[in-house]
Every structure is written in structure tokens, then in C-alpha cells.
Amino acid sequence: MFYYIEGTVAHVEDGVVVLDCGGIGYKLGVSRMSAARARVGQKLRLYTVMNVREDAVELFGFPEKEEKRFFQMLTDITGVGPKAALSILSCATTDKLALGIMTGDEKLLTSAQGVGKKLAQRIILELRDKVAKETESSVPVSGPEEVFAAEPAGERSSAVSALMVLGYSRQEALAAVATVPEDTAGTEEIIRLALKNT
């Protein structure tokens, strides 16, 4: 219904921002990091997701489209409700969460309130490939002068995507992963050795 809401911040509390738009105050659930950055009196645009339940209609707001997309991916998973998704988005930036999911970092996810080990494992299982694919597609394609013999696949492709999340260019990430022995198993181990070799 609402793509975004833009207005003046009228009130901020833990996990909540109220935006005044023409005299109407919209209460939006946000991550703790988003709430910490909001200042009463500032103009703010939040991309929104509406959650309709039998007993309530809730609005959730995100300062960036990437954070909104991450929220939607999380809530598509059985057992992850809006509160749990916001809790996860409160424990790290979307870049760090993407890297954590691609490398199977259960500890990062379980640091979020309400997320246990089993749920963290389910999130990693269901989102690892999706996050790697989205991360890769969001990186600009290399120019024609940057030609590579072969594109990595599977775990090595995920490792390349994870390195790009860390700030490596695609060429640098490919070169780093190429230094890792071919018989190395596991995305996390490939990333560890690639970082060690660069």
C-alpha cells in the first residue's frame, strides 16, 4: 500500500520511529540501528512494509531499499516473524549479515534476540544461495578488458561474492579465490585461505 513514507521525525524510541506527515503521525517499527540514527525534527524517508494480522496492522520502515529487501527475505522463512527479522537487522549491517549467511556464521545470527541455533541454521540454509546471487548481481559487471579464464561455481562462487561484500573488486576477489587449492572444501575455509593469501 505504501512504498515509502517521508516526513519529520516526531518521536523516537527503541525500535520505533514516528513520522509526522501533514499532521498525521505514522508509527513504524524499525531496527535499533535505524532508531539510533533518527533525530527528532529531521526529515526522513523510510521504505515500508505493511504487516496485517487479525488483531493489528503494523508498518515497518527501512532507510534503505537493501534493508527492506533483507527484511522481506527473512520474513519469508517459516519461523521468522517481523520482530525476529528486525532483531536480526539490529545486530549487524546488511553487508555483514549477507557475509555471515554466506559463510554460515550461526553466532552472528544467534546474537539477535529471539534467534536460536536451529532458526539460525534454517536462515543460513534457505538464504545462503539467494543472498550470494543477489550480492553478485548487485556488483557492476567488469569491463571488456577484464577477462577471466573461467567463472567459479558453487562454494567458490559464494566465496567470491563474500569477498566483494568485504570491499574487494570482482577481479581482486577472483584472483584471491584462485590462490586457494582446488580441493579446499567449504565456503568459509575458501574465504579464510583467500584472505590469508592476499
mmCIF file of C-alpha atoms in Angstrom:
data_model
loop_
_atom_site.group_PDB
_atom_site.id
_atom_site.type_symbol
_atom_site.label_atom_id
_atom_site.label_comp_id
_atom_site.label_asym_id
_atom_site.label_seq_id
_atom_site.Cartn_x
_atom_site.Cartn_y
_atom_site.Cartn_z
ATOM 1 C CA MET A 1 0.000 0.000 0.000
ATOM 2 C CA PHE A 2 2.766 2.444 0.981
ATOM 3 C CA TYR A 3 6.073 2.336 -0.933
ATOM 4 C CA TYR A 4 7.701 4.841 1.381
ATOM 5 C CA ILE A 5 6.689 7.461 3.932
ATOM 6 C CA GLU A 6 8.573 10.736 4.165
ATOM 7 C CA GLY A 7 8.063 13.202 6.951
ATOM 8 C CA THR A 8 9.519 14.838 10.026
ATOM 9 C CA VAL A 9 10.635 12.633 12.895
ATOM 10 C CA ALA A 10 8.247 13.407 15.760
ATOM 11 C CA HIS A 11 9.222 10.674 18.211
ATOM 12 C CA VAL A 12 11.924 8.011 18.588
ATOM 13 C CA GLU A 13 12.150 5.104 20.989
ATOM 14 C CA ASP A 14 13.789 1.674 20.953
ATOM 15 C CA GLY A 15 12.644 0.046 17.721
ATOM 16 C CA VAL A 16 10.086 2.737 16.847
ATOM 17 C CA VAL A 17 10.087 5.936 14.796
ATOM 18 C CA VAL A 18 7.040 8.188 14.409
ATOM 19 C CA LEU A 19 6.967 10.291 11.232
ATOM 20 C CA ASP A 20 4.757 13.369 11.067
ATOM 21 C CA CYS A 21 3.332 13.731 7.558
ATOM 22 C CA GLY A 22 0.957 16.669 7.211
ATOM 23 C CA GLY A 23 -0.238 16.397 10.784
ATOM 24 C CA ILE A 24 -0.621 12.610 10.771
ATOM 25 C CA GLY A 25 1.835 10.586 12.835
ATOM 26 C CA TYR A 26 2.845 7.243 11.317
ATOM 27 C CA LYS A 27 4.306 4.754 13.795
ATOM 28 C CA LEU A 28 6.878 2.488 12.138
ATOM 29 C CA GLY A 29 8.781 -0.414 13.600
ATOM 30 C CA VAL A 30 12.490 -0.089 12.755
ATOM 31 C CA SER A 31 15.770 -1.783 13.623
ATOM 32 C CA ARG A 32 17.605 -0.498 16.685
ATOM 33 C CA MET A 33 20.339 0.901 14.420
ATOM 34 C CA SER A 34 17.784 2.869 12.396
ATOM 35 C CA ALA A 35 16.202 4.203 15.585
ATOM 36 C CA ALA A 36 19.620 5.233 16.917
ATOM 37 C CA ARG A 37 20.311 7.277 13.765
ATOM 38 C CA ALA A 38 16.937 9.058 13.745
ATOM 39 C CA ARG A 39 16.741 12.525 15.304
ATOM 40 C CA VAL A 40 13.560 14.343 16.331
ATOM 41 C CA GLY A 41 12.949 17.210 13.927
ATOM 42 C CA GLN A 42 14.886 15.771 10.992
ATOM 43 C CA LYS A 43 13.253 14.948 7.666
ATOM 44 C CA LEU A 44 13.365 11.225 6.987
ATOM 45 C CA ARG A 45 12.187 8.831 4.283
ATOM 46 C CA LEU A 46 11.504 5.226 5.244
ATOM 47 C CA TYR A 47 10.674 2.468 2.739
ATOM 48 C CA THR A 48 7.807 0.490 4.179
ATOM 49 C CA VAL A 49 6.413 -2.994 4.626
ATOM 50 C CA MET A 50 2.875 -3.462 5.956
ATOM 51 C CA ASN A 51 2.043 -6.497 8.070
ATOM 52 C CA VAL A 52 -1.655 -7.267 8.509
ATOM 53 C CA ARG A 53 -2.707 -9.557 11.342
ATOM 54 C CA GLU A 54 -6.123 -10.432 12.746
ATOM 55 C CA ASP A 55 -5.631 -8.088 15.677
ATOM 56 C CA ALA A 56 -3.350 -5.389 14.231
ATOM 57 C CA VAL A 57 -1.959 -3.613 11.187
ATOM 58 C CA GLU A 58 1.733 -2.812 11.538
ATOM 59 C CA LEU A 59 4.089 -0.680 9.489
ATOM 60 C CA PHE A 60 7.824 -1.322 9.347
ATOM 61 C CA GLY A 61 10.291 1.207 7.977
ATOM 62 C CA PHE A 62 13.740 0.988 6.432
ATOM 63 C CA PRO A 63 16.087 3.834 5.467
ATOM 64 C CA GLU A 64 17.470 1.804 2.542
ATOM 65 C CA LYS A 65 15.854 -0.473 -0.039
ATOM 66 C CA GLU A 66 18.500 -3.144 0.655
ATOM 67 C CA GLU A 67 17.453 -3.356 4.298
ATOM 68 C CA LYS A 68 13.790 -3.643 3.284
ATOM 69 C CA ARG A 69 14.635 -6.452 0.856
ATOM 70 C CA PHE A 70 16.608 -8.279 3.555
ATOM 71 C CA PHE A 71 13.633 -7.949 5.938
ATOM 72 C CA GLN A 72 11.323 -9.435 3.306
ATOM 73 C CA MET A 73 13.687 -12.346 2.637
ATOM 74 C CA LEU A 74 13.899 -13.075 6.364
ATOM 75 C CA THR A 75 10.143 -12.962 6.957
ATOM 76 C CA ASP A 76 9.592 -15.339 4.029
ATOM 77 C CA ILE A 77 11.261 -18.016 6.170
ATOM 78 C CA THR A 78 8.993 -20.134 8.375
ATOM 79 C CA GLY A 79 9.539 -19.164 11.995
ATOM 80 C CA VAL A 80 10.894 -15.688 11.288
ATOM 81 C CA GLY A 81 8.328 -13.022 12.110
ATOM 82 C CA PRO A 82 8.708 -9.254 11.755
ATOM 83 C CA LYS A 83 10.085 -8.855 15.291
ATOM 84 C CA ALA A 84 12.734 -11.525 14.787
ATOM 85 C CA ALA A 85 13.669 -10.033 11.393
ATOM 86 C CA LEU A 86 14.094 -6.568 12.933
ATOM 87 C CA SER A 87 16.139 -8.102 15.744
ATOM 88 C CA ILE A 88 18.464 -9.671 13.172
ATOM 89 C CA LEU A 89 18.756 -6.377 11.285
ATOM 90 C CA SER A 90 19.598 -4.714 14.610
ATOM 91 C CA CYS A 91 22.677 -6.848 15.244
ATOM 92 C CA ALA A 92 24.662 -6.001 12.082
ATOM 93 C CA THR A 93 24.591 -4.108 8.796
ATOM 94 C CA THR A 94 23.072 -5.837 5.764
ATOM 95 C CA ASP A 95 26.575 -6.316 4.292
ATOM 96 C CA LYS A 96 27.778 -8.100 7.436
ATOM 97 C CA LEU A 97 24.613 -10.185 7.607
ATOM 98 C CA ALA A 98 24.996 -11.201 3.962
ATOM 99 C CA LEU A 99 28.586 -12.250 4.625
ATOM 100 C CA GLY A 100 27.558 -14.080 7.803
ATOM 101 C CA ILE A 101 24.853 -16.019 5.989
ATOM 102 C CA MET A 102 27.147 -16.927 3.075
ATOM 103 C CA THR A 103 29.855 -18.158 5.454
ATOM 104 C CA GLY A 104 27.466 -19.992 7.797
ATOM 105 C CA ASP A 105 28.109 -17.729 10.785
ATOM 106 C CA GLU A 106 25.479 -19.015 13.237
ATOM 107 C CA LYS A 107 26.998 -16.985 16.064
ATOM 108 C CA LEU A 108 26.197 -13.695 14.316
ATOM 109 C CA LEU A 109 22.546 -14.655 13.833
ATOM 110 C CA THR A 110 22.062 -16.071 17.338
ATOM 111 C CA SER A 111 23.320 -12.763 18.759
ATOM 112 C CA ALA A 112 19.908 -11.390 17.707
ATOM 113 C CA GLN A 113 17.261 -11.581 20.398
ATOM 114 C CA GLY A 114 14.810 -14.431 19.818
ATOM 115 C CA VAL A 115 17.007 -16.313 17.340
ATOM 116 C CA GLY A 116 18.186 -19.732 18.477
ATOM 117 C CA LYS A 117 20.644 -22.118 16.855
ATOM 118 C CA LYS A 118 18.026 -24.088 14.899
ATOM 119 C CA LEU A 119 16.458 -20.940 13.467
ATOM 120 C CA ALA A 120 19.893 -19.553 12.590
ATOM 121 C CA GLN A 121 20.689 -22.790 10.728
ATOM 122 C CA ARG A 122 17.378 -22.577 8.831
ATOM 123 C CA ILE A 123 18.065 -18.960 7.832
ATOM 124 C CA ILE A 124 21.534 -19.891 6.553
ATOM 125 C CA LEU A 125 20.203 -22.934 4.681
ATOM 126 C CA GLU A 126 17.366 -21.042 2.993
ATOM 127 C CA LEU A 127 19.137 -17.758 2.262
ATOM 128 C CA ARG A 128 22.761 -18.662 1.512
ATOM 129 C CA ASP A 129 22.323 -19.151 -2.247
ATOM 130 C CA LYS A 130 19.772 -16.340 -2.567
ATOM 131 C CA VAL A 131 21.996 -13.827 -0.761
ATOM 132 C CA ALA A 132 25.055 -14.859 -2.777
ATOM 133 C CA LYS A 133 23.100 -14.483 -6.020
ATOM 134 C CA GLU A 134 21.704 -11.060 -5.079
ATOM 135 C CA THR A 135 25.106 -9.850 -3.895
ATOM 136 C CA GLU A 136 26.729 -10.940 -7.134
ATOM 137 C CA SER A 137 24.021 -9.366 -9.305
ATOM 138 C CA SER A 138 24.352 -6.035 -7.462
ATOM 139 C CA VAL A 139 28.049 -5.724 -8.315
ATOM 140 C CA PRO A 140 28.852 -3.917 -11.593
ATOM 141 C CA VAL A 141 29.949 -6.203 -14.397
ATOM 142 C CA SER A 142 33.633 -5.963 -15.239
ATOM 143 C CA GLY A 143 34.688 -4.132 -18.374
ATOM 144 C CA PRO A 144 35.727 -5.995 -21.546
ATOM 145 C CA GLU A 145 39.388 -5.598 -20.650
ATOM 146 C CA GLU A 146 38.899 -7.754 -17.553
ATOM 147 C CA VAL A 147 38.654 -11.261 -18.942
ATOM 148 C CA PHE A 148 38.843 -14.382 -16.804
ATOM 149 C CA ALA A 149 39.516 -17.919 -17.979
ATOM 150 C CA ALA A 150 36.602 -19.436 -16.066
ATOM 151 C CA GLU A 151 33.885 -18.378 -13.684
ATOM 152 C CA PRO A 152 33.997 -20.139 -10.320
ATOM 153 C CA ALA A 153 30.982 -22.215 -9.332
ATOM 154 C CA GLY A 154 29.349 -23.447 -6.138
ATOM 155 C CA GLU A 155 31.264 -22.733 -2.940
ATOM 156 C CA ARG A 156 33.979 -20.805 -4.775
ATOM 157 C CA SER A 157 31.384 -18.545 -6.378
ATOM 158 C CA SER A 158 29.887 -17.880 -2.925
ATOM 159 C CA ALA A 159 33.385 -17.078 -1.645
ATOM 160 C CA VAL A 160 33.882 -14.546 -4.452
ATOM 161 C CA SER A 161 30.563 -12.896 -3.577
ATOM 162 C CA ALA A 162 31.507 -12.789 0.111
ATOM 163 C CA LEU A 163 34.842 -11.111 -0.666
ATOM 164 C CA MET A 164 33.014 -8.496 -2.756
ATOM 165 C CA VAL A 165 30.807 -7.790 0.277
ATOM 166 C CA LEU A 166 34.045 -7.097 2.156
ATOM 167 C CA GLY A 167 35.006 -4.472 -0.419
ATOM 168 C CA TYR A 168 37.113 -6.423 -2.924
ATOM 169 C CA SER A 169 36.531 -5.706 -6.607
ATOM 170 C CA ARG A 170 35.349 -8.700 -8.648
ATOM 171 C CA GLN A 171 38.798 -9.029 -10.210
ATOM 172 C CA GLU A 172 40.502 -8.966 -6.793
ATOM 173 C CA ALA A 173 38.032 -11.489 -5.357
ATOM 174 C CA LEU A 174 38.507 -13.873 -8.299
ATOM 175 C CA ALA A 175 42.281 -13.576 -8.020
ATOM 176 C CA ALA A 176 42.192 -14.244 -4.272
ATOM 177 C CA VAL A 177 39.960 -17.317 -4.624
ATOM 178 C CA ALA A 178 42.178 -18.605 -7.435
ATOM 179 C CA THR A 179 45.056 -18.886 -4.918
ATOM 180 C CA VAL A 180 43.101 -21.407 -2.843
ATOM 181 C CA PRO A 181 43.814 -25.090 -3.594
ATOM 182 C CA GLU A 182 41.113 -26.712 -5.748
ATOM 183 C CA ASP A 183 40.480 -29.483 -3.198
ATOM 184 C CA THR A 184 39.571 -26.999 -0.453
ATOM 185 C CA ALA A 185 36.038 -27.708 0.807
ATOM 186 C CA GLY A 186 33.624 -25.274 2.417
ATOM 187 C CA THR A 187 32.890 -21.645 1.578
ATOM 188 C CA GLU A 188 34.173 -20.422 4.948
ATOM 189 C CA GLU A 189 37.508 -22.216 4.526
ATOM 190 C CA ILE A 190 37.919 -20.900 0.970
ATOM 191 C CA ILE A 191 37.297 -17.350 2.215
ATOM 192 C CA ARG A 192 39.726 -17.806 5.113
ATOM 193 C CA LEU A 193 42.521 -19.025 2.834
ATOM 194 C CA ALA A 194 41.778 -16.360 0.208
ATOM 195 C CA LEU A 195 42.069 -13.626 2.831
ATOM 196 C CA LYS A 196 45.257 -15.166 4.163
ATOM 197 C CA ASN A 197 46.810 -15.246 0.709
ATOM 198 C CA THR A 198 46.058 -11.584 -0.112
#
